[in-house]
Tab-separated table of C-alpha atoms in Angstrom:
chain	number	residue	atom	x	y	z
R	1	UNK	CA	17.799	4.079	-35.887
R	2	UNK	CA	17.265	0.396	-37.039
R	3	UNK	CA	13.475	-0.618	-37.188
R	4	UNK	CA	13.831	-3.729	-35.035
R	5	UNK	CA	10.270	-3.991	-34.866
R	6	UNK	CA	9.347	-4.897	-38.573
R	7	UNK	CA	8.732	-8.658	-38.912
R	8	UNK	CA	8.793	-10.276	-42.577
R	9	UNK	CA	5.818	-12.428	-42.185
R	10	UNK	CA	2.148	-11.872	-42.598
R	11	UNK	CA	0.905	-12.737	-39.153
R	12	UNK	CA	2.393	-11.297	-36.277
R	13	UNK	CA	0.215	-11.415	-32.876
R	14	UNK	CA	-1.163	-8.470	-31.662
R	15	UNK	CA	1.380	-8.602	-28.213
R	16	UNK	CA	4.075	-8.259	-30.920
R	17	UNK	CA	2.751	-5.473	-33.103
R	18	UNK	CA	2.045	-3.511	-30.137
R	19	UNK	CA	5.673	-3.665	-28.556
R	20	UNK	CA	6.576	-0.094	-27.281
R	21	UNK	CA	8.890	1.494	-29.907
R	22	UNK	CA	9.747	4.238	-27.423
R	23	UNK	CA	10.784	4.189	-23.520
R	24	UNK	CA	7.812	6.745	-22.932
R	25	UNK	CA	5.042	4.007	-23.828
R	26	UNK	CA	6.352	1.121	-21.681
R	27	UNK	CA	4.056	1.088	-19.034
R	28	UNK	CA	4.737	-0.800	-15.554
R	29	UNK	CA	8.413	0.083	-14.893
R	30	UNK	CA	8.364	3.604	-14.156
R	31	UNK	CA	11.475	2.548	-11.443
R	32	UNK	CA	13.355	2.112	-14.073
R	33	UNK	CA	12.904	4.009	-17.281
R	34	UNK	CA	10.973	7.506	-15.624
R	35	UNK	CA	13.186	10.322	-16.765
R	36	UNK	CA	16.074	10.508	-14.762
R	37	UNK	CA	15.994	6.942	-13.901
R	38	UNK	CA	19.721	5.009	-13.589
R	39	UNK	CA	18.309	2.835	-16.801
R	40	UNK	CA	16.542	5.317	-18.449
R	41	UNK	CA	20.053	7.617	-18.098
R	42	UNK	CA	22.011	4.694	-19.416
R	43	UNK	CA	20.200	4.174	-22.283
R	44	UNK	CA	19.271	7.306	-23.390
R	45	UNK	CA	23.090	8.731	-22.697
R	46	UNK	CA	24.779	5.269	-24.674
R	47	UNK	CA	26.256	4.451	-21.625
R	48	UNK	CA	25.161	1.138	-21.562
R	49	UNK	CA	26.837	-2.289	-19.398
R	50	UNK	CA	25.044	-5.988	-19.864
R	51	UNK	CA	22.505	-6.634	-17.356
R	52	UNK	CA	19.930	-9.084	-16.093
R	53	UNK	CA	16.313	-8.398	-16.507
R	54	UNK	CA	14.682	-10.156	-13.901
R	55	UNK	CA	10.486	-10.337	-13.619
R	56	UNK	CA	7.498	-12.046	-14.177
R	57	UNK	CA	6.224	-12.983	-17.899
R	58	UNK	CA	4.878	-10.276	-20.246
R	59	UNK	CA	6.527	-7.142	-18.333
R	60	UNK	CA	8.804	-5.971	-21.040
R	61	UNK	CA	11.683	-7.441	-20.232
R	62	UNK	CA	12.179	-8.158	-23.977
R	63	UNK	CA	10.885	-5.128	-25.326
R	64	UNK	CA	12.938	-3.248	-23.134
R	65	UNK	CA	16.327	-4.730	-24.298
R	66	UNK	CA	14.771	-4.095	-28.050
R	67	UNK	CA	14.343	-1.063	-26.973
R	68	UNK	CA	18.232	-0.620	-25.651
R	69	UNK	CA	19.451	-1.927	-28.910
R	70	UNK	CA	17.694	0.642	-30.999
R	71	UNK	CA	18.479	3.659	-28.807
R	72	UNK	CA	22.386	3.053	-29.384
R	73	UNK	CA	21.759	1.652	-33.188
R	74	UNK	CA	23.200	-1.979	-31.902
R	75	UNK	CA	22.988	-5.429	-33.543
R	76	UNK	CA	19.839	-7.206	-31.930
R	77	UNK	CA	20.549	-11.041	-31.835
R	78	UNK	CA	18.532	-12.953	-29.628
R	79	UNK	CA	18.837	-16.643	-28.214
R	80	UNK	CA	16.220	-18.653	-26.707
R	81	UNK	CA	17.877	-21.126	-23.557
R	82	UNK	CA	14.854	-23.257	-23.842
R	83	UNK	CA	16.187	-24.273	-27.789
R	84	UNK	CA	19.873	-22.978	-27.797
R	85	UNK	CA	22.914	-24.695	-26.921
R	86	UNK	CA	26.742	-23.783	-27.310
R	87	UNK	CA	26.558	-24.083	-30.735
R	88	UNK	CA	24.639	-21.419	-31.298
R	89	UNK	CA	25.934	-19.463	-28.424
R	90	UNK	CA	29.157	-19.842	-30.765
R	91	UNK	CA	27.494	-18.675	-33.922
R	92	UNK	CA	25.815	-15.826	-32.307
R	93	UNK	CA	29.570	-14.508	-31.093
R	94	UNK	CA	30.634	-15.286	-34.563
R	95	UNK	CA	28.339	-12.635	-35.536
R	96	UNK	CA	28.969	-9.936	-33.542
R	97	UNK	CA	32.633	-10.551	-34.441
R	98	UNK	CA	31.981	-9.559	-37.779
R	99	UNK	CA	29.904	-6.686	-36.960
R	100	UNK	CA	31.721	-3.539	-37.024
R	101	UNK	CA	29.021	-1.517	-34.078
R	102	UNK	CA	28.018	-2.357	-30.976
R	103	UNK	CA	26.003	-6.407	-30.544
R	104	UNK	CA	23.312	-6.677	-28.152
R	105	UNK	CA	23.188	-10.250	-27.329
R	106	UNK	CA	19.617	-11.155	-25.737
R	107	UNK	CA	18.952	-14.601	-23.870
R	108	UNK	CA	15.838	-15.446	-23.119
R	109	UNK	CA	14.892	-17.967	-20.270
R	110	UNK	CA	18.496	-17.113	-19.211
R	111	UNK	CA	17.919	-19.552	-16.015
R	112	UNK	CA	17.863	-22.365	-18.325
R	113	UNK	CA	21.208	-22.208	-19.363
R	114	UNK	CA	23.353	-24.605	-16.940
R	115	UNK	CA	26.726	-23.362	-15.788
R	116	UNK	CA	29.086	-24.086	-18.416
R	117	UNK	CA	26.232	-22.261	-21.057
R	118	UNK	CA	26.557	-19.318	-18.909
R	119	UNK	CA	30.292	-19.295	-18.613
R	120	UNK	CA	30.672	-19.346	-22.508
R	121	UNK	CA	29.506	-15.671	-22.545
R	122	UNK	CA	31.984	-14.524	-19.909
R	123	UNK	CA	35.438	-13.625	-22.050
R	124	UNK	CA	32.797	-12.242	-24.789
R	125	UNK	CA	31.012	-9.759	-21.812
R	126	UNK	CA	34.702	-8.843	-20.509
R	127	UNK	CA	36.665	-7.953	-23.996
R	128	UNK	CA	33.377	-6.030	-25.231
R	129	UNK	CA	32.528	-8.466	-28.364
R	130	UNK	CA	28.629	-8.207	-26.899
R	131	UNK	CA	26.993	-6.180	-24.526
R	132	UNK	CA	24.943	-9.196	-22.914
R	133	UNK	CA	21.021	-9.176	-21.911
R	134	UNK	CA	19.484	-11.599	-19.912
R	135	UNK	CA	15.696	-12.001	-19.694
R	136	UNK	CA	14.632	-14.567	-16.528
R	137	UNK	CA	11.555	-14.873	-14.579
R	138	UNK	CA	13.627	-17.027	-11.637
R	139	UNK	CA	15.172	-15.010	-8.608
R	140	UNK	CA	19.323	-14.612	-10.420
R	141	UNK	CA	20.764	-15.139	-6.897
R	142	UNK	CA	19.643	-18.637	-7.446
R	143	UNK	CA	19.538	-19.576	-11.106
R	144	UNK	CA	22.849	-17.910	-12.508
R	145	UNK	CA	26.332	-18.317	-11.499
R	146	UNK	CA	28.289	-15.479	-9.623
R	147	UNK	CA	30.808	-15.004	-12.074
R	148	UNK	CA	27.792	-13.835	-14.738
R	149	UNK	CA	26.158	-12.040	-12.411
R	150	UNK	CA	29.423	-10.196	-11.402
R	151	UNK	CA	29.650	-8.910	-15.124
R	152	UNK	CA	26.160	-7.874	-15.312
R	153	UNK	CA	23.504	-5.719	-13.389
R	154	UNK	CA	20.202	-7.054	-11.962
R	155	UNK	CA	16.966	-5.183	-12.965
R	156	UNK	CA	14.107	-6.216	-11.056
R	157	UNK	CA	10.733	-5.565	-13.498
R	158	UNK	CA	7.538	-5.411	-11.588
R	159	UNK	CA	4.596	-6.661	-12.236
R	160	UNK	CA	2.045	-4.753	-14.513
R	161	UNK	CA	-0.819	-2.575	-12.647
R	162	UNK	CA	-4.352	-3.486	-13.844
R	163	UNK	CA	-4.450	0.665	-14.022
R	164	UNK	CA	-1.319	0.185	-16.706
R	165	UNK	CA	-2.970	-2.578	-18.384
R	166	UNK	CA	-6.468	-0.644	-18.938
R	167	UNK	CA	-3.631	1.530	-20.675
R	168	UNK	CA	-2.067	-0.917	-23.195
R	169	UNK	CA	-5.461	-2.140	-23.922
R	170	UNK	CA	-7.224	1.302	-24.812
R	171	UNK	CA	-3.481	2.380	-26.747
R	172	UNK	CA	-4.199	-1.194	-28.972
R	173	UNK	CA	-7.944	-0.531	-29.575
R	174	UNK	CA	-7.187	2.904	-30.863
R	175	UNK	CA	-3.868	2.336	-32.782
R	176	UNK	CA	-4.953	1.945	-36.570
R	177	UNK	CA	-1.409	1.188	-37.540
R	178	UNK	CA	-0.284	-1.863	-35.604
R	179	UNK	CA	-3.216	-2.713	-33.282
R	180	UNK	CA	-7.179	-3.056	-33.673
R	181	UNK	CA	-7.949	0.632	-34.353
R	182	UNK	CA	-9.699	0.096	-37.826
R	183	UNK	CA	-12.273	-2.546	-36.360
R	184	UNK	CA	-13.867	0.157	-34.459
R	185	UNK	CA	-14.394	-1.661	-31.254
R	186	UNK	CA	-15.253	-0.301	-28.098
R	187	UNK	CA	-15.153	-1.320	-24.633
R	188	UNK	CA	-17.430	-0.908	-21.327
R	189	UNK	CA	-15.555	0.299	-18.266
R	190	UNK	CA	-16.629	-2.731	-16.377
R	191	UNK	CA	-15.163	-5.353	-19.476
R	192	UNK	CA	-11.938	-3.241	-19.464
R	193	UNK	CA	-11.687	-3.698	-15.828
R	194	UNK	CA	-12.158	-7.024	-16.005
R	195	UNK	CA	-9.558	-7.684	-18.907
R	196	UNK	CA	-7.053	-6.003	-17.229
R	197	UNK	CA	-7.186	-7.854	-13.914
R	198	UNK	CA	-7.959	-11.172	-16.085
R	199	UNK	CA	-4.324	-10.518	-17.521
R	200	UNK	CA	-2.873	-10.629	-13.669
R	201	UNK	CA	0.182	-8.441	-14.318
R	202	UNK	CA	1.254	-9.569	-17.445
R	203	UNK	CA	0.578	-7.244	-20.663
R	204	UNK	CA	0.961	-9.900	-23.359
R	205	UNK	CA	-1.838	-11.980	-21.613
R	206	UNK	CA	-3.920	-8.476	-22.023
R	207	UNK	CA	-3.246	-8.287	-25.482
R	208	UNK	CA	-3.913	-12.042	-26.298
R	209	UNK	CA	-6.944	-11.935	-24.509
R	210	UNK	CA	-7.778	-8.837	-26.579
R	211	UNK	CA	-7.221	-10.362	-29.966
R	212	UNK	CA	-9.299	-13.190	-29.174
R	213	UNK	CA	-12.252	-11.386	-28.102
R	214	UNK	CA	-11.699	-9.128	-31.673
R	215	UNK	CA	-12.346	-11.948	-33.689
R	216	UNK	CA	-15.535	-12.991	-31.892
R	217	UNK	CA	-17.219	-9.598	-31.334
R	218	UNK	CA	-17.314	-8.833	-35.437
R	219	UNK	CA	-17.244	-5.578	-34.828
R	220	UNK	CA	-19.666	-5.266	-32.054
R	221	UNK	CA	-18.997	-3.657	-28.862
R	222	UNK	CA	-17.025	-5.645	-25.810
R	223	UNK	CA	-18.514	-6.652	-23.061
R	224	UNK	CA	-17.622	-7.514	-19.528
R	225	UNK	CA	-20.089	-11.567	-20.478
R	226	UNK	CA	-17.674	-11.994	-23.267
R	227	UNK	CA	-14.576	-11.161	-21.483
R	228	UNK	CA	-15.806	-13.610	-18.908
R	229	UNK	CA	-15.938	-16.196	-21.304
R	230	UNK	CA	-12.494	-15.800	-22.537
R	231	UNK	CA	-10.721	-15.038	-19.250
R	232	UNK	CA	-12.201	-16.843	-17.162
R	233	UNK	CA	-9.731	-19.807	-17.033
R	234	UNK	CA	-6.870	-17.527	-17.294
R	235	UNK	CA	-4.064	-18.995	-15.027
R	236	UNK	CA	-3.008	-16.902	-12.074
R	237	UNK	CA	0.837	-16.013	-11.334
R	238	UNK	CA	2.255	-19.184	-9.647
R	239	UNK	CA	5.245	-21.232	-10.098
R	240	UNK	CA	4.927	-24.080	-7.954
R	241	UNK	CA	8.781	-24.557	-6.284
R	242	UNK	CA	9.860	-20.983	-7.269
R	243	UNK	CA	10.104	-17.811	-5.893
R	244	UNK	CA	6.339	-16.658	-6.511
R	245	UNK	CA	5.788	-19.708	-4.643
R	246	UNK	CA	7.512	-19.037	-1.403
R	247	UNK	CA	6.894	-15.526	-1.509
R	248	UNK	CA	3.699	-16.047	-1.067
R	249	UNK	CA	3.605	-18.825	1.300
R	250	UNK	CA	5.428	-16.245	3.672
R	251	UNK	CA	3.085	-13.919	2.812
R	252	UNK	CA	0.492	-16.140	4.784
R	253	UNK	CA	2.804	-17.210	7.837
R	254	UNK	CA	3.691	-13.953	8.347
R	255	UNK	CA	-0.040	-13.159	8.482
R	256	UNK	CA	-0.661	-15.698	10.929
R	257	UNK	CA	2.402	-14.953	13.001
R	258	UNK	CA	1.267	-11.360	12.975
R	259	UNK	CA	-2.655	-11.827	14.254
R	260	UNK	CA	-4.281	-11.381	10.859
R	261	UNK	CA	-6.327	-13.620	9.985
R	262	UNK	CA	-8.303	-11.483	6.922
R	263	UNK	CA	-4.551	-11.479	5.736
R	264	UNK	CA	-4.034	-14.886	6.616
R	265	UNK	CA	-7.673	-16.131	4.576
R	266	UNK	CA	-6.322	-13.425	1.833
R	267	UNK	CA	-3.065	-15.705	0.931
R	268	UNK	CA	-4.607	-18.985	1.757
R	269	UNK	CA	-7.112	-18.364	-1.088
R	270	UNK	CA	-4.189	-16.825	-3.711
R	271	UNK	CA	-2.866	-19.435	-3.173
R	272	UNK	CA	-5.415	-22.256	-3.671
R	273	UNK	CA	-6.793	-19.889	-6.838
R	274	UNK	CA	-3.375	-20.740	-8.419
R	275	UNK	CA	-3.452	-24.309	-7.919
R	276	UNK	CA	-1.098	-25.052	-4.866
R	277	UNK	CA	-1.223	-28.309	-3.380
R	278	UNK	CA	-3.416	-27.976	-0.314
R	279	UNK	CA	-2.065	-30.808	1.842
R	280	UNK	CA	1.279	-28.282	1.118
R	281	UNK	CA	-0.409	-25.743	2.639
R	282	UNK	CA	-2.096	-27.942	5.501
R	283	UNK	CA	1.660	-28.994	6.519
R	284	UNK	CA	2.835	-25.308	6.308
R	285	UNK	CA	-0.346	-24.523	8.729
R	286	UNK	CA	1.211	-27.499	11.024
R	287	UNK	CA	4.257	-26.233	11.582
R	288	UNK	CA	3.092	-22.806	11.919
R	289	UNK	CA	0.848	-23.672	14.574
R	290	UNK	CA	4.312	-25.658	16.899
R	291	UNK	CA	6.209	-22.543	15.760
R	292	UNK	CA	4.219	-19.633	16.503
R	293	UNK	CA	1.450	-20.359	18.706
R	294	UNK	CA	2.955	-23.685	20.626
R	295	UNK	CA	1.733	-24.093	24.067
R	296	UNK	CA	0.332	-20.866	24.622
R	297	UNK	CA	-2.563	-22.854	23.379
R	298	UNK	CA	-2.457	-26.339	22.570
R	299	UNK	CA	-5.737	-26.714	20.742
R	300	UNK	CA	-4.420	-24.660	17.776
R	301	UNK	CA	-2.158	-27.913	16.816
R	302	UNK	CA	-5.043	-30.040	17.351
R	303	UNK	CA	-7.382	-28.237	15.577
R	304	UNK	CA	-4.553	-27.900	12.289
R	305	UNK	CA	-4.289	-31.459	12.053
R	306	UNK	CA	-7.825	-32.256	12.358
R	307	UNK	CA	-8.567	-29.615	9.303
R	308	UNK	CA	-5.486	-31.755	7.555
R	309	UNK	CA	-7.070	-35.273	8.510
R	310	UNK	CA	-10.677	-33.667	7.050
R	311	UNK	CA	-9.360	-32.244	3.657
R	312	UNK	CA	-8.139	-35.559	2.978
R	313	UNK	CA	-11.397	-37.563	3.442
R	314	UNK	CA	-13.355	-34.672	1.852
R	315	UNK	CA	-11.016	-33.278	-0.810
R	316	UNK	CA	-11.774	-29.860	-2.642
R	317	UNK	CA	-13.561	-27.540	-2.105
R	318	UNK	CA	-15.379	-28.893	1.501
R	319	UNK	CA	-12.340	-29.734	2.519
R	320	UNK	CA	-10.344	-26.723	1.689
R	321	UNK	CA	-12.863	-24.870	4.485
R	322	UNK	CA	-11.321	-27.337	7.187
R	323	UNK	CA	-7.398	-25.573	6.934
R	324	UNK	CA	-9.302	-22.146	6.655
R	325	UNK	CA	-10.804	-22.401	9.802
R	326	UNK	CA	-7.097	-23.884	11.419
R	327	UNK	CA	-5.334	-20.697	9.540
R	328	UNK	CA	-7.882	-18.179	11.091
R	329	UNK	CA	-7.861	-20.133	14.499
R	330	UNK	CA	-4.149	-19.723	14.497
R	331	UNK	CA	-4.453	-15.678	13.531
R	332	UNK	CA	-6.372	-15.245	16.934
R	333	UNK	CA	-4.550	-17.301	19.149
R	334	UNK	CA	-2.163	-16.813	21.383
R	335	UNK	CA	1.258	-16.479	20.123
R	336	UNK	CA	4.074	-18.082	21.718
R	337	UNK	CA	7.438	-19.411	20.257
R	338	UNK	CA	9.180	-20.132	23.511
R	339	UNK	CA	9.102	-23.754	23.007
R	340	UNK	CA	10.786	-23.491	19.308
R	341	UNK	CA	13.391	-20.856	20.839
R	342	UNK	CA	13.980	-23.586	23.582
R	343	UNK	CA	14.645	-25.880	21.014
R	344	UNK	CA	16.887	-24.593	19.067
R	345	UNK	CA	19.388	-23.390	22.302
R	346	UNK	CA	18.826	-27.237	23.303
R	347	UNK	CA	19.689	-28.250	19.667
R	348	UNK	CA	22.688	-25.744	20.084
R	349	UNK	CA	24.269	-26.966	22.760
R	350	UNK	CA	23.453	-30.585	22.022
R	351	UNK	CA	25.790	-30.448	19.058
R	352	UNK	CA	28.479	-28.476	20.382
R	353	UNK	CA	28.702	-30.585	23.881
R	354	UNK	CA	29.766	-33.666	22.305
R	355	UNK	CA	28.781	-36.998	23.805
R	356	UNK	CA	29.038	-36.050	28.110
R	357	UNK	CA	27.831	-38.799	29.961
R	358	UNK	CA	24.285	-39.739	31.213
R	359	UNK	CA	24.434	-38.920	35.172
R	360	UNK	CA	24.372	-42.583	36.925
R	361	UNK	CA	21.621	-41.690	38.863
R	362	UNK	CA	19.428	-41.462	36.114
R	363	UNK	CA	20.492	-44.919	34.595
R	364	UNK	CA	18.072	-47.412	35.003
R	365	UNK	CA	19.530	-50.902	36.340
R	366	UNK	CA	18.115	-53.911	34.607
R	367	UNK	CA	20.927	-55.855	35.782
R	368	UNK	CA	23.100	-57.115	39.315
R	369	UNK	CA	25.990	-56.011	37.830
R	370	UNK	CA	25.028	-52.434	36.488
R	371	UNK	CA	23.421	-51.974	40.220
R	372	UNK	CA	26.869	-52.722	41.274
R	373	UNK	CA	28.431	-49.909	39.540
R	374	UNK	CA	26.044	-47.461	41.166
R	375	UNK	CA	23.502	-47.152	37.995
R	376	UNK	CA	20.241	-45.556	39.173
R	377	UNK	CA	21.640	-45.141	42.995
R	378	UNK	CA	19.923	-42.013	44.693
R	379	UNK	CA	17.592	-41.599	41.802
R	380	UNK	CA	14.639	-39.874	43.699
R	381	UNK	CA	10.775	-41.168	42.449
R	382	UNK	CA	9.096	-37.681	41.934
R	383	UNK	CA	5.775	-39.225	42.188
R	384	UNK	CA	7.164	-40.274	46.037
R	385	UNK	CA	7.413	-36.564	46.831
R	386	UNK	CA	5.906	-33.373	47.722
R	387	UNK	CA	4.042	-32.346	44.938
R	388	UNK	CA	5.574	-34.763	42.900
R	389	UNK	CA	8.598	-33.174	42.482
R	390	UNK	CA	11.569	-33.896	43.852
R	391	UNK	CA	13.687	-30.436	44.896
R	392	UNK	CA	17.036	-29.905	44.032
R	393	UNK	CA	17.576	-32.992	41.865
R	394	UNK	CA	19.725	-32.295	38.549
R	395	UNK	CA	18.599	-34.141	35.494
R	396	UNK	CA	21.771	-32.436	32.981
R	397	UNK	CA	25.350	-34.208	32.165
R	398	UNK	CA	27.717	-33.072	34.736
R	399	UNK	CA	28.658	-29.608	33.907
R	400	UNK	CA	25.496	-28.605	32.304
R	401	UNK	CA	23.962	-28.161	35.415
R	402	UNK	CA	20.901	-25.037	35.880
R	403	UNK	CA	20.495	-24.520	31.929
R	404	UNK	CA	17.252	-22.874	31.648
R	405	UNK	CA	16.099	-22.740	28.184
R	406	UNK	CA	12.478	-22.792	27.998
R	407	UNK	CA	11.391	-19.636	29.076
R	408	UNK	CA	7.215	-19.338	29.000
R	409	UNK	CA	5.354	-16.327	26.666
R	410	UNK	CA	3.189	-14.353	29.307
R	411	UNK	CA	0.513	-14.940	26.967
R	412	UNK	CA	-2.731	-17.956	26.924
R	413	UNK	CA	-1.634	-20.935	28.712
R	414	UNK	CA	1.919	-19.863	29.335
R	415	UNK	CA	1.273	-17.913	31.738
R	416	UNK	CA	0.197	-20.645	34.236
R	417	UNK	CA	3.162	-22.650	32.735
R	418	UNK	CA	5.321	-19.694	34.222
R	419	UNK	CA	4.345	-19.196	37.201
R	420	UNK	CA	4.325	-23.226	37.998
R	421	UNK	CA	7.902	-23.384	36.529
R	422	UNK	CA	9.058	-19.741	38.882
R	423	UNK	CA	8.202	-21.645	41.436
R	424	UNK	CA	9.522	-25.315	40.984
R	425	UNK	CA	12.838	-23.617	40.030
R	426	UNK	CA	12.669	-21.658	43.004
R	427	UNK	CA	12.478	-24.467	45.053
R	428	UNK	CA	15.057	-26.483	43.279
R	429	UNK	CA	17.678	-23.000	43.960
R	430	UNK	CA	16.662	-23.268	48.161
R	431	UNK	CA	17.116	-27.126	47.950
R	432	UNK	CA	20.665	-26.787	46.565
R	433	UNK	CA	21.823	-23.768	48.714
């Protein structure tokens, strides 16, 4: 097999001198390349098809298609989307035209490429001139075009365990060959605890933080203070606008919707540890508060936009407390989304009625002439009636009589709102019969 993994420069990073150079040390992705996987089979048989590696940063999505290449003894060219254009798209083709085996093509940051990038690789995928790799951290369904991801198949890499990290840190401390074995460092439990979850996921992180901490220990043994020191600012997972970002802020609705409210503080806080914008979240908390608890009780929406109205006179962190207290508030309230299910029938048919006419008697008459043509005649004043409401008057277009969309949650304040609207609608049915 080809050494892929031998760099002709004097410094190479630890992250890259520890790549796996077999399937059986990737850790994280067990899914995929566990004996008897559909990857692992694929590779290992040389059965292989282009395909889209799709996961966070520092997974192995890289090492992986490395990995692919020099199980089938392949060309490895690889293209960055963030610095490549056609041109070298072009030039890399060129390439593995004039090589005899099989090209693996590898594109980093595949998402970056717009749509006529991607389509350049299309004839290339389809006569065989490259078996095509793509490496992307942004959900495919979205970022690439159907016609590449028809050629391809999606592999969805998961996040690193801390328990698989503690791995790739122990493997680098020990290796004498590529990693930090002949420094002789150790490692507490607690510190390699604490690196591990410092790296959040991603293995490179790990192994960065690692070599930092090598070159300040001298030797000495490491710490869970000194890993502190180094990790401490370490950014979480997060991409504000992109799928991270809306997983998670379902994550917390969901909660919410679903009368959890440690749940509910659980995302709130991931979320604020990774730098969302908290009036974001404050408006999210809004709407969840009309959606899902509505007029089952009314002080939830109150409450919401008082914690909004608060974080932006106090700002971080007092403020942040404020749209806590809203989020658990709304956990433990009553849930009720008849008025947003009413809403949307009304919306429905609102749309699909066209423009019907406003019933005369419900026009007002400012003028002689509009009294003359009967607006507002036998409009009945449901303050002038029995319990101000006036039986068996219709207040739809003509046609649309008796539509009954709001239908109350027998839950908090609903329930009185039933039973007051059973019987009004009672009484309108033995006024009109």
């Amino acid at each position: 097999m080809n050494d892929l993994f031998v760099a002709g420069r004097e410094f190479q990073p630890l992250a890259d001198r520890m790549r796996p150079r077999q399937l059986d040390q990737v850790f994280g992705q067990a899914h995929l390349l566990a004996p008897g996987k559909p990857l692992r089979l694929a590779i290992e048989s040389n059965r292989l098809h282009s395909m889209i590696f799709w996961g966070p940063p520092g997974t192995g999505k890289t090492t992986i298609a490395r990995l692919l290449a020099e199980y089938s003894d392949a060309r490895f060219i690889t293209l960055s989307a963030v610095l490549s254009g056609v041109k070298d798209i072009r030039e890399a083709i060129e390439q593995a035209r004039q090589f005899q085996g099989l090209t693996v093509l590898f594109v980093d940051e595949v998402h970056r490429f717009n749509k006529a990038q991607q389509d350049a690789f299309l004839p290339h995928i389809e006569d065989g001139t490259i078996l095509f790799v793509g490496a992307t951290t942004e959900n495919p369904s979205f970022e690439l075009n159907n016609a590449l991801l028809s050629r391809t198949r999606t592999y969805v890499l998961k996040a690193i365990q801390h328990e698989d990290i503690e791995q790739v840190i122990r493997r680098a401390l020990a290796d004498s060959e590529y990693g930090l074995g002949e420094l002789g460092l150790s490692i507490d439990e607690e510190a390699l605890r604490q690196l591990a979850l410092a790296a959040d996921g991603d293995a490179r992180r790990a192994l960065t933080y690692l070599e930092i901490i090598s070159d300040l220990v001298d030797g000495g043994p490491i710490d869970s203070s000194l890993v502190s020191e180094i990790a401490q600012q370490g950014p979480r997972r997060f991409d504000k606008g992109g799928d991270l970002f809306y997983e998670q802020i379902s994550a917390l609705h969901k909660s919410v919707r679903g009368s959890d409210p440690d749940a509910a503080l659980y995302w709130f806080c991931r979320m604020i540890d990774a730098g969302c914008d908290q009036n974001y979240i404050a408006r999210r908390v809004v709407r969840m508060a009309i959606e899902d608890i509505g007029i089952a009780d009314p002080r939830a929406l109150e409450l919401c936009l008082n914690g909004w109205q608060t974080f932006e006179r106090l700002g971080s962190p007092e403020g942040e407390l404020a749209i806590a207290q809203g989020i658990v508030y709304l956990a433990c309230a009553a849930k009720s989304n008849a008025v947003y299910s009413a809403y949307k029938l009304a919306m429905q048919d609102a749309r699909e009625s066209g423009s019907l006419d406003v019933p005369l008697h419900l026009r007002n008459a400012p003028t002689r002439f509009m009294a003359e043509q009967g607006y507002g005649e036998g409009y009945r004043y449901a303050h002038d009636e029995s319990d101000a409401f006036a039986a068996g008057v219709d207040y739809f277009p003509e046609g649309f009589e008796g539509r009954e969309y709001y239908q109350p949650a027998e839950r908090g304040l609903e329930i009185k709102i039933a039973e007051k609207l059973a019987r009004l609608r009672q009484l309108n049915r033995e006024a009109k019969s």
